[in-house]
Amino acid sequence: MPLAPLTPEIRLRKLVDERENLIEQVKRLKGQLEQKKQTNGIEDASSPEGDVLENGTDSNIMDVQRDANRQINDLRFKLVKSEQEVTAHGQNVTRLEGQVTRYKAASENAEKVEDELKAEKRKLQREVQ
């Protein structure tokens, strides 16, 4: 059984929810990154030699930072894309609302003309009899 097409309001709500989830995920990842930075800063300061960490550990930190930055950039891109889609859907909703208004007015006008034609038909039928 095919699914019913989503209304613009439902699609818009889903996009807004997705956008909010992505914003929340970006905030959470930034918090994790900041926490990692603070943790690494404490480890650096508490290092007995006061030297730079070993190459393995340093490269691990760089890899984690690169991955985090890549994720942040991906999420920012998705956020911008979602915002553009929300804007486009908002414009579509406005356009469709205008169409509904025009079609409603045309329908009401057609009903008025139909009523007038029925009245004229009854009048002519009375004249014929």
CSV table of C-alpha atoms in Angstrom, one decimal:
chain,number,residue,atom,x,y,z
A,1,MET,CA,0.0,0.0,0.0
A,2,PRO,CA,1.7,3.3,-1.1
A,3,LEU,CA,2.3,5.9,1.5
A,4,ALA,CA,0.3,9.1,1.4
A,5,PRO,CA,2.4,12.1,0.2
A,6,LEU,CA,3.7,14.3,2.9
A,7,THR,CA,2.2,17.7,3.3
A,8,PRO,CA,4.5,20.7,3.1
A,9,GLU,CA,3.8,21.3,6.8
A,10,ILE,CA,4.9,17.8,7.8
A,11,ARG,CA,8.0,18.0,5.6
A,12,LEU,CA,8.9,21.4,6.9
A,13,ARG,CA,8.5,20.2,10.5
A,14,LYS,CA,10.7,17.2,9.8
A,15,LEU,CA,13.4,19.5,8.4
A,16,VAL,CA,13.2,21.8,11.3
A,17,ASP,CA,13.5,18.8,13.7
A,18,GLU,CA,16.5,17.5,11.7
A,19,ARG,CA,18.0,21.0,11.8
A,20,GLU,CA,17.5,21.2,15.6
A,21,ASN,CA,19.1,17.7,16.0
A,22,LEU,CA,22.1,18.7,13.9
A,23,ILE,CA,22.5,21.9,15.9
A,24,GLU,CA,22.3,19.9,19.2
A,25,GLN,CA,24.9,17.4,17.8
A,26,VAL,CA,27.2,20.3,16.8
A,27,LYS,CA,27.0,21.7,20.3
A,28,ARG,CA,27.6,18.3,21.9
A,29,LEU,CA,30.6,17.7,19.7
A,30,LYS,CA,32.0,21.2,20.4
A,31,GLY,CA,31.6,20.4,24.1
A,32,GLN,CA,33.4,17.1,23.7
A,33,LEU,CA,36.2,18.8,21.7
A,34,GLU,CA,36.5,21.4,24.4
A,35,GLN,CA,36.5,18.8,27.1
A,36,LYS,CA,39.3,16.8,25.2
A,37,LYS,CA,41.3,20.0,24.9
A,38,GLN,CA,41.0,20.7,28.6
A,39,THR,CA,41.9,17.1,29.4
A,40,ASN,CA,44.9,17.2,27.1
A,41,GLY,CA,45.9,20.5,28.5
A,42,ILE,CA,45.8,19.1,32.0
A,43,GLU,CA,47.9,16.1,30.9
A,44,ASP,CA,50.4,18.3,29.2
A,45,ALA,CA,50.7,20.4,32.3
A,46,SER,CA,51.1,17.4,34.6
A,47,SER,CA,53.7,15.8,32.4
A,48,PRO,CA,56.8,15.3,34.7
A,49,GLU,CA,59.3,16.3,32.0
A,50,GLY,CA,57.2,19.2,30.8
A,51,ASP,CA,58.1,18.1,27.3
A,52,VAL,CA,55.8,17.5,24.3
A,53,LEU,CA,53.9,14.2,24.5
A,54,GLU,CA,55.2,11.2,22.8
A,55,ASN,CA,54.8,11.0,19.0
A,56,GLY,CA,52.2,8.3,19.1
A,57,THR,CA,50.0,10.1,21.6
A,58,ASP,CA,50.5,13.5,19.8
A,59,SER,CA,49.5,12.0,16.5
A,60,ASN,CA,46.5,10.4,18.2
A,61,ILE,CA,45.4,13.7,19.5
A,62,MET,CA,45.9,15.3,16.0
A,63,ASP,CA,43.9,12.5,14.4
A,64,VAL,CA,41.1,13.0,16.9
A,65,GLN,CA,41.1,16.7,16.3
A,66,ARG,CA,41.1,16.2,12.6
A,67,ASP,CA,38.2,13.8,12.8
A,68,ALA,CA,36.3,16.2,15.1
A,69,ASN,CA,36.9,19.1,12.8
A,70,ARG,CA,35.8,17.0,9.8
A,71,GLN,CA,32.6,16.1,11.7
A,72,ILE,CA,32.0,19.7,12.7
A,73,ASN,CA,32.5,20.8,9.1
A,74,ASP,CA,30.2,18.1,7.8
A,75,LEU,CA,27.5,19.0,10.4
A,76,ARG,CA,27.8,22.7,9.5
A,77,PHE,CA,27.4,21.9,5.9
A,78,LYS,CA,24.3,19.8,6.7
A,79,LEU,CA,23.0,22.6,8.9
A,80,VAL,CA,23.4,25.1,6.1
A,81,LYS,CA,21.8,22.7,3.6
A,82,SER,CA,18.9,22.1,6.0
A,83,GLU,CA,18.4,25.8,6.5
A,84,GLN,CA,18.3,26.3,2.7
A,85,GLU,CA,15.7,23.5,2.4
A,86,VAL,CA,13.6,25.0,5.2
A,87,THR,CA,13.7,28.4,3.4
A,88,ALA,CA,12.8,26.7,0.1
A,89,HIS,CA,9.9,24.8,1.7
A,90,GLY,CA,8.7,28.0,3.4
A,91,GLN,CA,8.6,29.7,0.0
A,92,ASN,CA,6.8,26.7,-1.5
A,93,VAL,CA,4.2,26.9,1.4
A,94,THR,CA,3.7,30.6,0.7
A,95,ARG,CA,3.3,29.9,-3.1
A,96,LEU,CA,0.9,27.0,-2.5
A,97,GLU,CA,-1.2,29.1,-0.1
A,98,GLY,CA,-1.5,31.7,-2.8
A,99,GLN,CA,-2.6,29.1,-5.3
A,100,VAL,CA,-5.2,27.7,-2.8
A,101,THR,CA,-6.5,31.3,-2.4
A,102,ARG,CA,-6.8,31.8,-6.1
A,103,TYR,CA,-8.4,28.4,-6.7
A,104,LYS,CA,-10.8,29.0,-3.9
A,105,ALA,CA,-11.8,32.3,-5.4
A,106,ALA,CA,-12.2,30.8,-8.9
A,107,SER,CA,-14.3,28.0,-7.4
A,108,GLU,CA,-16.6,30.4,-5.6
A,109,ASN,CA,-16.9,32.4,-8.8
A,110,ALA,CA,-17.8,29.3,-10.8
A,111,GLU,CA,-20.4,28.3,-8.2
A,112,LYS,CA,-21.9,31.8,-8.4
A,113,VAL,CA,-22.1,31.6,-12.2
A,114,GLU,CA,-23.6,28.1,-12.0
A,115,ASP,CA,-26.3,29.4,-9.6
A,116,GLU,CA,-27.1,32.3,-12.0
A,117,LEU,CA,-27.3,29.9,-15.0
A,118,LYS,CA,-29.6,27.6,-13.1
A,119,ALA,CA,-31.8,30.5,-12.2
A,120,GLU,CA,-31.8,31.7,-15.9
A,121,LYS,CA,-32.6,28.1,-17.0
A,122,ARG,CA,-35.6,27.9,-14.7
A,123,LYS,CA,-36.8,31.3,-15.9
A,124,LEU,CA,-36.6,30.2,-19.5
A,125,GLN,CA,-38.4,26.9,-18.8
A,126,ARG,CA,-41.2,28.9,-17.2
A,127,GLU,CA,-41.5,31.1,-20.3
A,128,VAL,CA,-41.6,28.1,-22.6
A,129,GLN,CA,-44.4,26.5,-20.7
